Short mmCIF file of C-alpha atoms and ligand atoms in Angstrom, two decimals:
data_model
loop_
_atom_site.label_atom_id
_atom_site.label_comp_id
_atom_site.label_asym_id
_atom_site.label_seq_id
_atom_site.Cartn_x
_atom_site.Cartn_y
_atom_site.Cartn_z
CA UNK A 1 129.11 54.64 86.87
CA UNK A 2 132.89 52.96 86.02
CA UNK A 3 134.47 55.58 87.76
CA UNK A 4 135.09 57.82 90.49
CA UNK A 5 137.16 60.76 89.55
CA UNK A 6 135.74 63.58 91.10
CA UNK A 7 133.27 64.11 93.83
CA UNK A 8 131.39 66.41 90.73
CA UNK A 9 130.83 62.87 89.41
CA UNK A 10 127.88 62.46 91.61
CA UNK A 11 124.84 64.35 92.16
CA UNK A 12 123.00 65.11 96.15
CA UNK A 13 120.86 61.94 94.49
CA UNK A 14 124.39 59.53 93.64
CA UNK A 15 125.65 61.04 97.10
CA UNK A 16 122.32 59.88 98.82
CA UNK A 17 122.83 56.56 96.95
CA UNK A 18 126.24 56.32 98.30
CA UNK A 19 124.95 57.29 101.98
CA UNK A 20 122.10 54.73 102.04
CA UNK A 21 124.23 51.64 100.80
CA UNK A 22 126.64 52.49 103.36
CA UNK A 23 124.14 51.83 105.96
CA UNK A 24 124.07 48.44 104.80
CA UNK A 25 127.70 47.84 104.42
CA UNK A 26 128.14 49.95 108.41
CA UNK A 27 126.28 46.95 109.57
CA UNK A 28 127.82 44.64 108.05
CA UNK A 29 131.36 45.89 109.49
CA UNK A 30 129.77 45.10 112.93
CA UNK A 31 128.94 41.77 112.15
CA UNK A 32 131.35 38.89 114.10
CA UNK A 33 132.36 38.08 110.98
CA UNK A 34 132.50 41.59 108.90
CA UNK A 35 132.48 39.82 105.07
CA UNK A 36 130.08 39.87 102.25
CA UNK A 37 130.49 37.65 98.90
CA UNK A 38 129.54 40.56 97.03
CA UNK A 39 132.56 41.17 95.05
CA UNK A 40 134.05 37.52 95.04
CA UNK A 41 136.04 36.88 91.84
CA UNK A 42 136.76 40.40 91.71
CA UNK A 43 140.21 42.08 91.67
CA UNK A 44 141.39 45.36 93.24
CA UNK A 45 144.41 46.94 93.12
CA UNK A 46 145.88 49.80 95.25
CA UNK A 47 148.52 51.90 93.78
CA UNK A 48 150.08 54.85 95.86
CA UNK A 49 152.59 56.83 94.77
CA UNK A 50 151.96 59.15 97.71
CA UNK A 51 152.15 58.66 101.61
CA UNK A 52 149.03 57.21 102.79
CA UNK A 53 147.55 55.50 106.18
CA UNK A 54 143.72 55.64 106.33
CA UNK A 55 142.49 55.60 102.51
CA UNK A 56 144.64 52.67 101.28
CA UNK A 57 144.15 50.90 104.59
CA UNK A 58 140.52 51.49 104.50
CA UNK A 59 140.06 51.07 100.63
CA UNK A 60 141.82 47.36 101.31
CA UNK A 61 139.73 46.97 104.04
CA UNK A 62 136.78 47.46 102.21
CA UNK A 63 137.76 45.24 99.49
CA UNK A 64 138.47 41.91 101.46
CA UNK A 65 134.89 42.91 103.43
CA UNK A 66 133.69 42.38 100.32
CA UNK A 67 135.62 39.31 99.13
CA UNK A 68 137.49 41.32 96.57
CA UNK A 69 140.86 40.13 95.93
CA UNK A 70 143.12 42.71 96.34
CA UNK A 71 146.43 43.71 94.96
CA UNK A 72 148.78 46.13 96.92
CA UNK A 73 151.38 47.98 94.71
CA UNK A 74 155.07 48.68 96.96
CA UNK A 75 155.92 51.50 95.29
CA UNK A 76 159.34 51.47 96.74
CA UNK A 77 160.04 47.90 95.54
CA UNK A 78 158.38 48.80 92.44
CA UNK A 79 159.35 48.87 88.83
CA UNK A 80 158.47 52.57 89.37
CA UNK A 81 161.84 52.89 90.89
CA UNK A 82 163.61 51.69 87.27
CA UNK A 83 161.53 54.66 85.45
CA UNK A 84 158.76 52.74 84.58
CA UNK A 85 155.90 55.11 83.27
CA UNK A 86 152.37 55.70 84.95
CA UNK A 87 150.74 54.63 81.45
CA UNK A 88 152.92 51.55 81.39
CA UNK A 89 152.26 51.06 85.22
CA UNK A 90 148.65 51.33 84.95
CA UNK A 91 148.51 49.02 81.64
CA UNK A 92 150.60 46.22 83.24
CA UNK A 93 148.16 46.07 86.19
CA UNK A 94 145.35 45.91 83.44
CA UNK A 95 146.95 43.06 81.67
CA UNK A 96 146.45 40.69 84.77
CA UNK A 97 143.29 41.02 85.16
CA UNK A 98 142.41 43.72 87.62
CA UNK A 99 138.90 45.51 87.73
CA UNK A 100 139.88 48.64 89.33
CA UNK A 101 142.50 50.67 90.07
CA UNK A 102 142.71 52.68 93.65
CA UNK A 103 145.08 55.77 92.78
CA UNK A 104 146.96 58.48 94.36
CA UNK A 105 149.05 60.55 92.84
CA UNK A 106 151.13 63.83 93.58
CA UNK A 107 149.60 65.08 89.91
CA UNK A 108 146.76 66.50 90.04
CA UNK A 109 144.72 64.86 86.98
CA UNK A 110 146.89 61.80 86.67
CA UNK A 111 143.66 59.48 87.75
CA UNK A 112 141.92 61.38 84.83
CA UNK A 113 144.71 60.63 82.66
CA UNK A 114 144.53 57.05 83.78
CA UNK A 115 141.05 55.98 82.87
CA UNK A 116 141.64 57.33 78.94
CA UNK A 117 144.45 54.57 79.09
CA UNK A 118 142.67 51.54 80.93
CA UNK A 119 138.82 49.87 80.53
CA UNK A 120 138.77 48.98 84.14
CA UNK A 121 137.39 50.94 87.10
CA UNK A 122 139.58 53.79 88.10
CA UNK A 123 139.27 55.62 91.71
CA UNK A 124 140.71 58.72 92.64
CA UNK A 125 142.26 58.04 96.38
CA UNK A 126 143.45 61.67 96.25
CA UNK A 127 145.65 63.65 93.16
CA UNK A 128 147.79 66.64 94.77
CA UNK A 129 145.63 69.25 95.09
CA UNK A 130 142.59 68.85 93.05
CA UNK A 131 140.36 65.97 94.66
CA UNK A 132 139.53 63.40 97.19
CA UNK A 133 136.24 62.25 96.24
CA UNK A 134 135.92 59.47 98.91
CA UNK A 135 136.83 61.16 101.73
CA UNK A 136 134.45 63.93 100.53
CA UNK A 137 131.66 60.84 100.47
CA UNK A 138 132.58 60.08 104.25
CA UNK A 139 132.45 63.33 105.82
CA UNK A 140 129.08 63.82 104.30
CA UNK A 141 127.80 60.27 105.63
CA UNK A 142 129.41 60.94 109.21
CA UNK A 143 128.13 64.49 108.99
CA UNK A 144 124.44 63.28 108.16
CA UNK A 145 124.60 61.33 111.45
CA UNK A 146 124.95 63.93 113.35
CA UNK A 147 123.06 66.75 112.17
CA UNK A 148 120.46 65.19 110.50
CA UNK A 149 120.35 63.35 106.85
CA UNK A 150 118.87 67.31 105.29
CA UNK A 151 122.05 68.85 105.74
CA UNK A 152 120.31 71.55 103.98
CA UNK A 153 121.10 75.32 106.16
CA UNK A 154 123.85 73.19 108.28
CA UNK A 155 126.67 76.12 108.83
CA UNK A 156 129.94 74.09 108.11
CA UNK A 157 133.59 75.87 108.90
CA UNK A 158 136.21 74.20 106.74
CA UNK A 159 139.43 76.17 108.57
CA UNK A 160 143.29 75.86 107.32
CA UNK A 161 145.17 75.49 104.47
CA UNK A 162 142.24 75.17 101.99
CA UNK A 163 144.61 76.40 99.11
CA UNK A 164 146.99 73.20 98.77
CA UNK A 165 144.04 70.80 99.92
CA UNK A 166 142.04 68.37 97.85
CA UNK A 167 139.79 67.49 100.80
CA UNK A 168 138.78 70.82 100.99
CA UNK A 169 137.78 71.19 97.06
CA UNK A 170 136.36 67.77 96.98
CA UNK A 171 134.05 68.11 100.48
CA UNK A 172 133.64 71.78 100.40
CA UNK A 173 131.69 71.00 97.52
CA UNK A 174 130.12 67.63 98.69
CA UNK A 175 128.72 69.34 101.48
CA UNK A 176 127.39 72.33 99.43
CA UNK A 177 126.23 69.65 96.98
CA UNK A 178 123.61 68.39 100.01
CA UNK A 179 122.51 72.21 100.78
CA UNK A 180 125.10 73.10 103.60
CA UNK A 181 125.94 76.59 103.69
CA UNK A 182 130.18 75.92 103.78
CA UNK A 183 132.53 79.11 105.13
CA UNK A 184 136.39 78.48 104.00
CA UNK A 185 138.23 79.89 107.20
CA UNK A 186 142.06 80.87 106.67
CA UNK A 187 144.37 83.43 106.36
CA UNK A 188 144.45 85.21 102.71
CA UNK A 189 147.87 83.08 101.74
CA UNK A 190 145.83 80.08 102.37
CA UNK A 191 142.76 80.49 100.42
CA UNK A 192 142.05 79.67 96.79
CA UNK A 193 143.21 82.81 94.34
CA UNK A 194 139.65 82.55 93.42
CA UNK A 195 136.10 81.37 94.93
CA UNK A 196 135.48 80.85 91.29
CA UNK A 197 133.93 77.36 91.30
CA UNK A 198 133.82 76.82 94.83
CA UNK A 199 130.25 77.11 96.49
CA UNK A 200 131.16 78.81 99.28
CA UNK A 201 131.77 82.03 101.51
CA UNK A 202 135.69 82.61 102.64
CA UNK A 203 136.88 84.64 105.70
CA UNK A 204 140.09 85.34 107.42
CA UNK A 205 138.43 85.60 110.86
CA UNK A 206 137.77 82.57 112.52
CA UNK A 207 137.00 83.93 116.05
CA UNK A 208 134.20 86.39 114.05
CA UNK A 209 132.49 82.45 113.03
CA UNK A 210 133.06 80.69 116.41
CA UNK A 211 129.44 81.44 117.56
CA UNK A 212 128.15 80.77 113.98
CA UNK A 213 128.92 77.25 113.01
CA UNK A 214 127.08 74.01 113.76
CA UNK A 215 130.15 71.80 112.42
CA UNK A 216 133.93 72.90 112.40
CA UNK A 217 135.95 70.74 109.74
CA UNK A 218 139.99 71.44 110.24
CA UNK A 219 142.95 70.96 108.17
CA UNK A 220 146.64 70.25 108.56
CA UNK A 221 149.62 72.78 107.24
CA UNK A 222 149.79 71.18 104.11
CA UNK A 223 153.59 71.09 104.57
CA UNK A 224 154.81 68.63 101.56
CA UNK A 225 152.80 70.95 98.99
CA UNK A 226 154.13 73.97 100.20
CA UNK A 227 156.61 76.55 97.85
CA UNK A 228 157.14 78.72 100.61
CA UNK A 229 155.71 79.74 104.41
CA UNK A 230 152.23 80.65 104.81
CA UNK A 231 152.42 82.67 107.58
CA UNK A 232 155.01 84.56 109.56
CA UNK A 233 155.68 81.64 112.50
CA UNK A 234 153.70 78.56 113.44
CA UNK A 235 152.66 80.11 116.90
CA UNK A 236 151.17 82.73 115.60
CA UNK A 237 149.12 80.48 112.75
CA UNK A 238 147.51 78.32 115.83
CA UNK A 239 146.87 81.88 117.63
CA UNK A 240 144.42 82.68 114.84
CA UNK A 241 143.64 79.57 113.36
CA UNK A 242 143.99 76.36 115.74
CA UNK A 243 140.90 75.22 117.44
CA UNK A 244 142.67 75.68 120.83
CA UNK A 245 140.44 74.80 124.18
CA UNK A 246 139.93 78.38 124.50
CA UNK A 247 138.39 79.29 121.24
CA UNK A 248 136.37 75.75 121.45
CA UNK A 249 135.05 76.90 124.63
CA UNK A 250 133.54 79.67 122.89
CA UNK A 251 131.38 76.87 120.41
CA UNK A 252 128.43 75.93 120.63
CA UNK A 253 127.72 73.08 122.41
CA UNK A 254 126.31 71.03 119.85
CA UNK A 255 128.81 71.93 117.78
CA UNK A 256 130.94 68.88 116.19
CA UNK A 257 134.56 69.20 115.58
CA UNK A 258 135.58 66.69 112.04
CA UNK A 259 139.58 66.42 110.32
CA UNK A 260 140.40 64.06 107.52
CA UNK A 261 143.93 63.35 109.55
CA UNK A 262 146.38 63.15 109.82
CA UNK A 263 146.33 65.74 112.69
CA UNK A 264 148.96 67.68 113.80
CA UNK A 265 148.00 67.92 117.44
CA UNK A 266 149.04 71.65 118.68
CA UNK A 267 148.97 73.13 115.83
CA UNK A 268 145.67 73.17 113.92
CA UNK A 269 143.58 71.17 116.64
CA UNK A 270 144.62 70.88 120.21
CA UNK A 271 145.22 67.30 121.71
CA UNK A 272 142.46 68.23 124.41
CA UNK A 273 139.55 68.92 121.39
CA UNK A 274 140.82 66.53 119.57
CA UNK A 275 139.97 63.74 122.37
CA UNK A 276 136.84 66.05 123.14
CA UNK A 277 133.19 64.50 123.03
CA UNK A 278 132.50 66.70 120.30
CA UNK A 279 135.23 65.09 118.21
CA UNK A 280 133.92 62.83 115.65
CA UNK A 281 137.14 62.11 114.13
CA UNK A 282 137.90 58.77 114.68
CA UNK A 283 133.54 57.50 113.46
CA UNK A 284 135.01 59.49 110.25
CA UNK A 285 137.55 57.06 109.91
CA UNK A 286 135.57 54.23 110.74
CA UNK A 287 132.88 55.33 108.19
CA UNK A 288 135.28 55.62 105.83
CA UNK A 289 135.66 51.28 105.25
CA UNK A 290 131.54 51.19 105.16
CA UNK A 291 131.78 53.96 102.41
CA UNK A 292 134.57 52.47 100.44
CA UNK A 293 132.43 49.17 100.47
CA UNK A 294 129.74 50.99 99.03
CA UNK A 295 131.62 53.11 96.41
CA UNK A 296 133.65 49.57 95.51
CA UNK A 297 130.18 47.91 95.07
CA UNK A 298 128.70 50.44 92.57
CA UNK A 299 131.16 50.29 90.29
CA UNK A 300 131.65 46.60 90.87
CA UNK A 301 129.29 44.81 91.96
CA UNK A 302 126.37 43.25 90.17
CA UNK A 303 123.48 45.08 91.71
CA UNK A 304 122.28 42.89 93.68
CA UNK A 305 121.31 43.28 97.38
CA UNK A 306 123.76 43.25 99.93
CA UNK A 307 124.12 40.21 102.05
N1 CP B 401 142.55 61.56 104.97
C1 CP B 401 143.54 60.97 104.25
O1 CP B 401 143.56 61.02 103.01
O2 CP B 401 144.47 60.36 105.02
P1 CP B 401 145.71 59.51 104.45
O3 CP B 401 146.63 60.48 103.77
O4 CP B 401 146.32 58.85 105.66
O5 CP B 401 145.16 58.52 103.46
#
């Protein structure tokens, strides 16, 4: 594989791959010294042209764990700024060298559109509201954990605004790609127009799932991709659709509460669940380096085992 454009780029086999290498690379991020040669001599560069904390953080961190070189693009002090194209952008960075190219864009399809002008590696780090393949990869790893690596009958909830949201798309279908039976939760302005594509079930009803769910996967108010309001008021969006500590009393208690952050605390999670035991938000972000590692290795690396 050269590239990762789409979480549809891998089947439940290239997602187990992904899972099992992770192991490895998990332990090696709890190592004194967290670093692998694996990818020395290797060059990656991270090019944002969207707001980001955990993946470009994490996708850096992943490359220097694996003695990557690594090449961080200030779009603000960029030639960007002078009306420098995304095809001239992306060939510049070619030019010197690079192997891969981490990319977000507000476009949906503009990582696409990349790889038909580059040879090098090209990762999707999220495209407006089409995909997020790697976060996709960690929720599935961090989910496995948890419940079990047969995820196969597991009764996930992804609840918010799936409509503007590439995590939704990219693990709604992850999980449904491992055998999980996924429920979109939201209110009708917030769904897709169509289930067309999506392996799932959709319901405006969240309270009717409470009892029903063995994993509850939440989503901000996806504010900067938003024409016009949702819903009538914010107070009455977290009366039917935050997990407030009333309606997560009314869980399971096995049940495990995931978000891809960042949170909006109050509104579609409260502060008290999100700090809850059954919050697995924060192993989702520290999963996320150990996946990056091993996404970074398969379509760099040599093959070899991991050190
Ligand atoms: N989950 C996620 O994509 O977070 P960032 O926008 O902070 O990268």
């Amino acid at each position: 594989m050269k590239n990762l454009l789409s979480i549809s780029d891998l089947d439940q086999a290239g997602i187990i791959e992904v899972c099992d290498l992770t192991d490895s690379f998990l332990t090696v991020t709890h190592r004194d010294i967290p670093k692998v040669p694996a990818l020395r001599g290797k060059t990656v560069a991270s090019v944002f042209y969207e707001d980001s904390t955990r993946t470009r953080l994490s996708f850096e961190t992943a490359a220097k764990r694996l003695s990557a070189d690594v090449m961080t693009m200030n779009m603000s002090s960029s030639s960007v700024q002078k009306g420098e194209s995304l095809r001239d952008t992306v060939q510049t960075i070619e030019a010197m060298g690079v192997d891969a190219i981490v990319i977000r864009h507000r476009h949906a399809g503009a990582p696409n559109q990349v790889a038909t002008w580059v040879d090098l590696s090209v990762i999707n780090a999220g495209d407006g509201r089409h995909e997020h393949p790697t976060q996709a990869l960690l929720d599935v790893y961090t989910a496995r954990r948890h419940l079990g690596d047969d995820l196969s009958g597991a009764r996930i909830a992804i609840v918010g605004d799936i409509r503007r949201s590439r995590v939704a798309r990219s693990t709604a279908k992850a999980f449904a790609q491992m055998g999980a039976k996924v429920t979109l939760v939201a209110p009708p302005t917030m769904l897709p127009d169509s289930l067309a594509g999506w392996p799932v079930t959709a319901t405006s009803d969240f309270d009717e799932i409470l009892s029903d769910v063995d994993l509850v996967y939440l989503l901000r108010i996806q504010h900067e991709r938003q024409d016009s309001m949702a819903f009538p008021s914010l107070r009455e969006y977290v009366s039917r659709y935050g997990l407030t500590n009333d309606r997560a009393t009314r869980l399971g208690p096995e049940v495990l509460i995931m978000h891809p952050g960042p949170m909006n605390r109050g509104v579609e999670i409260s502060p008290e669940v999100a700090e809850s035991d059954a919050s697995i938000i924060t192993e989702q972000v520290e999963n996320g380096v150990a996946v990056r590692m091993a996404v970074l290795y398969l379509l760099l690396g040599s093959g070899a085992p991991v050190a």
